[in-house]
Structures are given as structure tokens and as C-alpha cells.
Coordinates of C-alpha atoms in Angstrom, one line a residue:
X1 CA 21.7 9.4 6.8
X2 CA 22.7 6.0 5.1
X3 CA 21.1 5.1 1.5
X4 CA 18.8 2.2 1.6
X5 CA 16.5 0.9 -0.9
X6 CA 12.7 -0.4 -0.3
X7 CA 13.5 -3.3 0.8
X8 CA 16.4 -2.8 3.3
X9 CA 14.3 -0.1 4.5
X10 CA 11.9 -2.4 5.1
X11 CA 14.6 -5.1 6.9
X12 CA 15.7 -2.3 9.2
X13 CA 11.9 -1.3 10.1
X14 CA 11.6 -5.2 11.2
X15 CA 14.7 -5.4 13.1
X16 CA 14.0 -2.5 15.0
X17 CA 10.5 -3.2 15.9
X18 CA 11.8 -7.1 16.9
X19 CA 14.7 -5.0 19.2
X20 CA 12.1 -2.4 20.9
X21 CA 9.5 -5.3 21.8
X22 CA 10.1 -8.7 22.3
X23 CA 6.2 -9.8 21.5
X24 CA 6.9 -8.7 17.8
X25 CA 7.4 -12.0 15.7
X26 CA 7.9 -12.5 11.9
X27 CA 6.6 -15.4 10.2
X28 CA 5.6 -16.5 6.4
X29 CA 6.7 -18.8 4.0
X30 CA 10.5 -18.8 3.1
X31 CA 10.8 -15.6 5.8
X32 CA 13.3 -17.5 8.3
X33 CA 17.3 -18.6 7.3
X34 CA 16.1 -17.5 3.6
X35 CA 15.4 -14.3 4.6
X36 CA 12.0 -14.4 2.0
X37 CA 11.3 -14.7 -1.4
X38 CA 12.5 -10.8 -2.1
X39 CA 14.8 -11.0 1.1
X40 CA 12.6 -8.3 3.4
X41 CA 13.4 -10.7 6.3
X42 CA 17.1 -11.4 5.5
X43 CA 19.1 -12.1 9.4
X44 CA 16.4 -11.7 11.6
X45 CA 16.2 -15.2 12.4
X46 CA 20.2 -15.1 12.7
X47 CA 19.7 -12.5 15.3
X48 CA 16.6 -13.3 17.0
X49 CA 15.8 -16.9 16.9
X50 CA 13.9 -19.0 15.5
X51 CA 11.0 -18.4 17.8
X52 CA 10.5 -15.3 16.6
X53 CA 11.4 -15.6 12.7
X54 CA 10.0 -18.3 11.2
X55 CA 8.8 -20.2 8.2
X56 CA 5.1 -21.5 7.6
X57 CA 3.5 -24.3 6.0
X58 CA 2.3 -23.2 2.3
X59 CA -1.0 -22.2 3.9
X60 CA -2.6 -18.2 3.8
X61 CA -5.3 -19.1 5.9
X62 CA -3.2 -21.0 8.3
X63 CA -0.7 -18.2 8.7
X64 CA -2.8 -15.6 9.2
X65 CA -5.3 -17.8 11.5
X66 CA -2.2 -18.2 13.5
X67 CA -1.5 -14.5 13.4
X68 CA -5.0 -13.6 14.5
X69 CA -4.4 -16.0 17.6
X70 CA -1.5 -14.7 18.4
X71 CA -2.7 -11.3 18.5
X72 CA -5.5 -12.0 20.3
X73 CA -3.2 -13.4 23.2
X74 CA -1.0 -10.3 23.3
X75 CA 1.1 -10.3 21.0
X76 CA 2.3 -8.6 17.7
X77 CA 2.4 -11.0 15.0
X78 CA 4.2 -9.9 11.5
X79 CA 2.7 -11.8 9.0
X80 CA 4.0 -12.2 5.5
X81 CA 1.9 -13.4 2.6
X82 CA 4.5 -14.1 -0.5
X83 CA 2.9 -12.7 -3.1
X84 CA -0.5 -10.3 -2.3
X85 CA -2.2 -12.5 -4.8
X86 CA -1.7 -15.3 -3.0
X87 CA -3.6 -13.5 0.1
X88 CA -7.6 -14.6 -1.5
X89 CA -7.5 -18.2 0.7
X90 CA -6.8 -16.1 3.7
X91 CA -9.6 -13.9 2.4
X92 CA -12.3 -15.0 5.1
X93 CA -9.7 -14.9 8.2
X94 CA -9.1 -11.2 7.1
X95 CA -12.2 -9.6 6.6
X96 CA -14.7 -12.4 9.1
X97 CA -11.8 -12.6 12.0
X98 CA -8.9 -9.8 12.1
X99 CA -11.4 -6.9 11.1
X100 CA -14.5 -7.9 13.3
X101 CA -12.6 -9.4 16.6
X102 CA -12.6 -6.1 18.6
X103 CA -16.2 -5.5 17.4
X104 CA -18.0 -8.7 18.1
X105 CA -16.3 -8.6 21.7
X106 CA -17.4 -5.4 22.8
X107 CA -13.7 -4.4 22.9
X108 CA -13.2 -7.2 25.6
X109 CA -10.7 -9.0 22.9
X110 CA -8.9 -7.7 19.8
X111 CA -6.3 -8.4 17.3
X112 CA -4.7 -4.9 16.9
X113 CA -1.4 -5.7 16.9
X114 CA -1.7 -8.1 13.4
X115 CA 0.6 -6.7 10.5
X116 CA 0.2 -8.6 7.5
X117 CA 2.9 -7.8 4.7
X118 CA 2.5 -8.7 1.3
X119 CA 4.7 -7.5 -2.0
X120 CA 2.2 -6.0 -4.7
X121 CA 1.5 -4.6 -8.2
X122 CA 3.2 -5.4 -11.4
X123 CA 6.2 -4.3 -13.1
X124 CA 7.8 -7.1 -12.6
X125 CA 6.7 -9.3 -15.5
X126 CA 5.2 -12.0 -13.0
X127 CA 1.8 -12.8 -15.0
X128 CA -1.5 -12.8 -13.8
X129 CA -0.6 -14.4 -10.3
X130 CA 2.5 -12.6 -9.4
X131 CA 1.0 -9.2 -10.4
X132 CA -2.3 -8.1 -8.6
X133 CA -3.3 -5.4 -6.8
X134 CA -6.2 -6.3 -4.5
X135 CA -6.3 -3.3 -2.2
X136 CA -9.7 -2.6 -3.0
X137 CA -11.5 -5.6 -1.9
X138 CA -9.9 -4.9 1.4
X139 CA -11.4 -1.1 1.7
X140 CA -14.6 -2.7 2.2
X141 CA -14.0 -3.6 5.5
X142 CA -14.6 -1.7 8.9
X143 CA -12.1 -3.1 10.8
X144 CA -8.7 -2.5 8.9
X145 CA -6.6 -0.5 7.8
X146 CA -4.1 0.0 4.5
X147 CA -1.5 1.0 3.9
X148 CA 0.7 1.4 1.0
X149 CA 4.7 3.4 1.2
X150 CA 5.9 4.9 -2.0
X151 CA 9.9 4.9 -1.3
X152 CA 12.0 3.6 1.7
X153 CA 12.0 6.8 4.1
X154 CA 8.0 6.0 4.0
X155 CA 8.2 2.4 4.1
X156 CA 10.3 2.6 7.5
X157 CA 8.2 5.0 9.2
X158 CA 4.8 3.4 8.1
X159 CA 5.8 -0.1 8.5
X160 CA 7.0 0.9 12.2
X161 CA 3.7 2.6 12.6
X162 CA 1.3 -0.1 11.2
X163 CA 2.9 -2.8 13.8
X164 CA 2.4 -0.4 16.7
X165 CA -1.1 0.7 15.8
X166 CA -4.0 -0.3 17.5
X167 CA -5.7 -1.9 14.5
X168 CA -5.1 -4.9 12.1
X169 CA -3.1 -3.3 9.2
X170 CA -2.4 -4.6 5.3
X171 CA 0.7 -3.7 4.1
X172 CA 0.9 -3.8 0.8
X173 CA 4.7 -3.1 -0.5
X174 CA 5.0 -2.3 -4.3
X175 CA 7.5 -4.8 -5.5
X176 CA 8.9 -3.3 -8.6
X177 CA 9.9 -0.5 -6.1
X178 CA 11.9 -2.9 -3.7
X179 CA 15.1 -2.5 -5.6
X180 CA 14.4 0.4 -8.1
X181 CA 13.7 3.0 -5.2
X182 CA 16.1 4.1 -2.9
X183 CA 17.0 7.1 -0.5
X184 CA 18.4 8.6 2.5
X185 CA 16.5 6.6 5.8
X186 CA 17.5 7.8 9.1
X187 CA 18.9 5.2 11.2
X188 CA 16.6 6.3 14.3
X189 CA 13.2 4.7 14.9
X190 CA 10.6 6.8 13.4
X191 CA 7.3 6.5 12.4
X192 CA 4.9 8.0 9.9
X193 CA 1.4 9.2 10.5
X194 CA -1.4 6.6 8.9
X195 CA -4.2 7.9 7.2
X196 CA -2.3 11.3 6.2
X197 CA -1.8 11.8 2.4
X198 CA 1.2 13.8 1.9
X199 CA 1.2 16.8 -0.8
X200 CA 4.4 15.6 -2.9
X201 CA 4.2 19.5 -5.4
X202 CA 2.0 21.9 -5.2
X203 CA -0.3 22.9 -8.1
X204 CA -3.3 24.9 -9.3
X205 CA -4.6 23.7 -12.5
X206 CA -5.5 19.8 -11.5
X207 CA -5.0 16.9 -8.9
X208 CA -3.2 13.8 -9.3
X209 CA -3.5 11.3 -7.3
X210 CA -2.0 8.3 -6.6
X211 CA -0.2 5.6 -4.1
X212 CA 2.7 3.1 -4.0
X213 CA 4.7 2.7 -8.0
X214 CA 2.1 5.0 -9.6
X215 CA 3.3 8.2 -7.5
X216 CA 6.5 8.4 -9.7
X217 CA 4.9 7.3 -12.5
X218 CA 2.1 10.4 -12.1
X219 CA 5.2 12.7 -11.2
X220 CA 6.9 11.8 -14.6
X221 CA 3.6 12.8 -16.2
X222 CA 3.2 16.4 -14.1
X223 CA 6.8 17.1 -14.8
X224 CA 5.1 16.7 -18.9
X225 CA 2.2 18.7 -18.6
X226 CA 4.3 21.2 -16.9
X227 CA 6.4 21.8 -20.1
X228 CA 2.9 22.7 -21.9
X229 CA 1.6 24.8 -19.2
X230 CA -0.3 22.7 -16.9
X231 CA 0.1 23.3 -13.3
X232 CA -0.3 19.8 -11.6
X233 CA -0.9 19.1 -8.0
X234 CA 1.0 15.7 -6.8
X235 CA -0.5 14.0 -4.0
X236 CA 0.4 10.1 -2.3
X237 CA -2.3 9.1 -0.9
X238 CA -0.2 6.7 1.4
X239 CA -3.0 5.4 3.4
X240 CA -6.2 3.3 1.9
X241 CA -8.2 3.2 4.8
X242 CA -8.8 5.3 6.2
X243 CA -8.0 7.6 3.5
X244 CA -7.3 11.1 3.7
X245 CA -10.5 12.8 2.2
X246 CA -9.8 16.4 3.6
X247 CA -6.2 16.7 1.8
X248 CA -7.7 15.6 -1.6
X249 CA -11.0 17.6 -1.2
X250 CA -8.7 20.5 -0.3
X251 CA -6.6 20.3 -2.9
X252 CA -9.8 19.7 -5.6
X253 CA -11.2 22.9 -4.1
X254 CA -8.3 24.4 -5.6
X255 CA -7.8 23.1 -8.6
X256 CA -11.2 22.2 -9.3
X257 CA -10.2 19.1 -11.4
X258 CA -9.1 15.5 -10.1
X259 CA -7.0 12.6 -12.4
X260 CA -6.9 9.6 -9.9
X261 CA -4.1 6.4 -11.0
X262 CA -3.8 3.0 -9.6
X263 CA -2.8 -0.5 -11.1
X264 CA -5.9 -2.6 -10.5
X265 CA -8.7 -2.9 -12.9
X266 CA -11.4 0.0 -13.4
X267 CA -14.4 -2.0 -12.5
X268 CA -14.6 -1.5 -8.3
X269 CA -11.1 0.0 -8.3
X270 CA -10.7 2.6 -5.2
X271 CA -10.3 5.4 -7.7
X272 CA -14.4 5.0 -8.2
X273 CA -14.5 5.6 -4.4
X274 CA -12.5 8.5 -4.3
X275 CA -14.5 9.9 -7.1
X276 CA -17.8 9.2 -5.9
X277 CA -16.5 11.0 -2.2
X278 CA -14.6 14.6 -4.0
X279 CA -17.9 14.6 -6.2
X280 CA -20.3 14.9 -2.9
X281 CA -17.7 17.2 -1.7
X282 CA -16.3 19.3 -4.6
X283 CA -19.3 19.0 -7.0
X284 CA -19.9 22.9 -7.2
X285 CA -16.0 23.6 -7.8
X286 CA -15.4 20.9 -10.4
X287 CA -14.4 22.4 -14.0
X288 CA -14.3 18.9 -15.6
X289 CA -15.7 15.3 -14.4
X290 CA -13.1 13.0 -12.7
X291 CA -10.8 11.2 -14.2
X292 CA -9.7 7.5 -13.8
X293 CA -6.5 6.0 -15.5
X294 CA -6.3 2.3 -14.4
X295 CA -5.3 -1.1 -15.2
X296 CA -7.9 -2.8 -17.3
X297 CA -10.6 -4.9 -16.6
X298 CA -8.9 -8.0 -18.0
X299 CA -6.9 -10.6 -16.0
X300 CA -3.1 -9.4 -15.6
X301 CA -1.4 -9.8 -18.6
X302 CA 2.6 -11.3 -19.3
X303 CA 3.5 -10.4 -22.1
X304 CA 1.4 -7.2 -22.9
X305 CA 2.2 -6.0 -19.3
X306 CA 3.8 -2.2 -20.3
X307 CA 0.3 -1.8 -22.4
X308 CA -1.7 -3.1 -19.3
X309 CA -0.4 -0.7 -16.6
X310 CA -1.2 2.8 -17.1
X311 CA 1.9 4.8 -17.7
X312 CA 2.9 8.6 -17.8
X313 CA 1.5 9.1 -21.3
X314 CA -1.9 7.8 -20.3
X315 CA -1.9 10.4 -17.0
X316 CA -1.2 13.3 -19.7
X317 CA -4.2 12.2 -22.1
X318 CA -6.1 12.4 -19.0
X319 CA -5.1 15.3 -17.6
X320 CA -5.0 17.2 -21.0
X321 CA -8.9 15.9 -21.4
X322 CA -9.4 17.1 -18.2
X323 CA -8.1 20.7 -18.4
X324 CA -9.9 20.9 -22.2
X325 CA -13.3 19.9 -21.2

């Protein structure tokens, strides 16, 4: 199998799905002869045209407006939003249009074949509006689904599943990862089961979990607690909504203790949902209460970025307060 990194990964998942089905399109700012601000779209307008890659005005909620009419006619619109911080103006298309179409018709008209792509997260010294991660505002919503890959074997195989499902779908790609993660991708067309979290090691002394950039991040701090005895279960959640309750819960059963990691602030975070879920489902098999290690609940810093994110060290504090409770 060839080597590809994030991003090709996510170039060949695009050029395949724009091969197999001619109603797939591509569209965002930058995303045509450019080939994108991070180059995720790089030749497909060379290869298919520019009526079916093509740049946007410097407008969110025109673009995905456009997308959600497009989809409602049939076809299977690709949207790219630059930066997923930029996504807030298209905000009420998302969550008022693309989530409720199918819904408030009855099922007579819908909008599941809308893919809207966005780079995420820090790491990459962007500042507050290069840096956000907004899944969680987007988890509120009946209506959607989200999605978040952790290397390139997962971003090909999710990506070609979220523009074939049957429902709107966020994809969120974690853009330090777009260069710094690579592996072997077969060259086939595959895809990846959404909702399903995927056990990354097995453990039986606590849970981590966690999704995009912090997976390796909460690997690096297992692979710590390991050396002082702590048996750590890894799990990538993979999937936002709907998320995977029964593989968590399963694994908690186990272990009886859960250390849940993501970028975004603490305040209304996801983690907080997970929590509140395992607790209703694992509360008499719990040795310790839940732990959260998140960003902070400031704006995103520049220049104290590293002591913003939460890193490997913070995981072990937390998992060491977790097994000495």
C-alpha cells in the first residue's frame, strides 16, 4: 500500500468519490486551480472541471446555502469551509436548514448528501481564529452528524463514508495532523463505519478517550503511565454524533475509571456529555469520578498555545489522580 499523509489521503478520498459519481462536486474558497488553502483539493479541478471544483465568494453562509440547495436537488455537494472557525456565519444554515430539511418535510425532501469539510484544532500557532475547535456546538443538533479521522487510513475511509451517507455530515480534519501524520492507505475505495469508536490498546486499570490530534497525544501519555504500572485503555472516538456510547461504557465497565481529552474549552465541551452519559451508565462500577483534561476556558491563545492545549503530562496527572482516588 502507498504512504500518504492526512492530507493526500484526503485528496485521494475526493478524487475517488468525484470518479464513482458524477453528482459529487467540491467547492469553497481557494479550493479550485489553488487546490485550497492546505492543498486538500489540489488537481481536481485539472481533472474534472471547473463545474465540479470550484472556488466561492468569501461567504460561509453563501457556500453552504448553496450546498444545502444543491443537495436538496439531488446532488452531493462537498463543501469546504477554510478554517472551522470561520464556519459561526454559516452557523444558522447548518443547524436551522441542513439538520432540520428532512424533518420539517416529512422526509418528502432532504439534504443527505451535504459534506462540509473544515481544517480544525490548534497546533499550528494560528491564534485565536485559526485555532478552534467547535465540535460541540454542533452535537446539539438532531440532524447531523460528526465526524472527526485521527490519521490518513481513517480520513480515506470516513471521508468516503460521510459523502455517501444518508445524512448531512461535519468533517472536521485536525490540521496539525495534515502533514505530521502519515501511513500506509490502500489505493482501493474503502470506507469506514461512522458512529463506531475503535479500541486503539486494550487496558484494565482506566479509559482514555479521545478524537482527532489528541488520540496520539493520549497514546504518548498511556505509553507513560504504563512504565509506572498503569494499565491504560486507548479508545478514538472517531465519530461525534452519533457517538459510540456502548464501546466506552464497555470499556468503563472494565476499568471502572474514565480520563476524557479534547482541545476546546471545559465549559460545554463534549467531554461533559460523555461524562454525564458513562455516569448514568457506569455509576455503580466507577472507582473514581471522571476525569476531564481540556483546553481552557479562555479565548485561543498565540503565544502561550503549548500551555493552552492539554498535552501528555496533563493526561498522566489525570490519570494518576484518577487511579489514586
Amino acid at each position: 500500500m502507498p504512504t500518504m499523509n492526512l492530507l493526500q489521503a484526503i485528496n485521494n478520498a475526493l478524487d475517488i468519490a468525484m470518479g464513482s459519481d458524477e453528482r459529487v462536486l467540491c467547492f469553497g474558497e481557494d479550493v479550485g486551480g489553488f487546490g485550497g488553502v492546505f492543498r486538500a483539493t489540489s488537481h481536481l479541478q485539472e481533472k474534472y472541471g471547473r463545474e465540479r471544483c470550484f472556488n466561492t465568494p468569501l461567504v460561509e453562509q453563501g457556500i453552504i446555502g448553496f450546498a444545502n440547495g444543491l443537495a436538496a436537488q439531488g446532488h452531493k455537494p462537498v463543501a469546504e469551509i477554510q478554517f472551522a472557525d470561520y464556519i459561526f456565519p454559516a452557523f444558522d444554515q447548518i443547524v436551522n436548514e441542513s439538520a432540520k430539511f428532512r424533518y420539517r418535510s416529512g422526509s418528502l425532501f432532504e439534504v443527505g448528501g451535504l459534506t462540509i469539510r473544515a481544517p480544525y484544532g490548534g497546533g499550528i500557532s494560528g491564534g485565536l481564529y485559526h485555532s478552534q475547535s467547535p465540535e460541540a456546538y454542533f452535537a446539539h443538533t438532531p440532524g447531523l452528524k460528526i465526524v472527526v479521522p485521527r490519521n490518513p487510513h481513517q480520513a480515506k475511509g470516513l471521508l468516503l463514508a460521510a459523502i455517501r451517507d444518508p445524512d448531512p455530515v461535519l468533517f472536521f480534519e485536525p490540521k496539525r495532523l495534515y502533514r505530521a501524520s502519515t501511513g500506509e492507505v490502500p489505493e482501493a475505495d474503502y470506507q469506514l463505519p461512522l458512529g463506531e469508536a475503535e479500541v486503539i490498546k486494550e487496558g484494565s486499570d482506566v479509559t482514555l478517550l479521545a478524537w482527532g490530534a489528541q488520540v496520539e497525544v493520549t497514546e504518548k501519555a498511556a505509553e507513560l503511565a504504563e512504565k509506572e504500572g498503569i494499565s491504560c485503555e486507548v479508545i478514538d472516538l472517531r465519530s461525534i454524533l452519533p457517538w459510540d456510547v456502548e464501546t466506552v461504557a464497555q470499556s468503563v465497565l472494565k476499568t471502572g475509571r474514565l480520563v476524557i481529552s479534547h482541545e476546546a474549552p471545559l465549559t460545554g465541551g463534549f467531554a461533559g456529555e460523555i461524562a454525564a452519559t458513562i455516569a448514568e451508565r457506569c455509576f455503580l462500577y466507577l472507582e473514581s469520578p471522571i476525569q476531564r483534561v481540556t483546553g481552557l476556558d479562555t479565548p485561543f491563545p498565540l503565544t502561550l498555545e503549548k500551555e493552552y492545549l492539554p498535552n501528555h503530562l496533563k493526561i498522566v496527572e489525570a490519570i494518576k489522580a484518577s487511579i489514586e482516588f
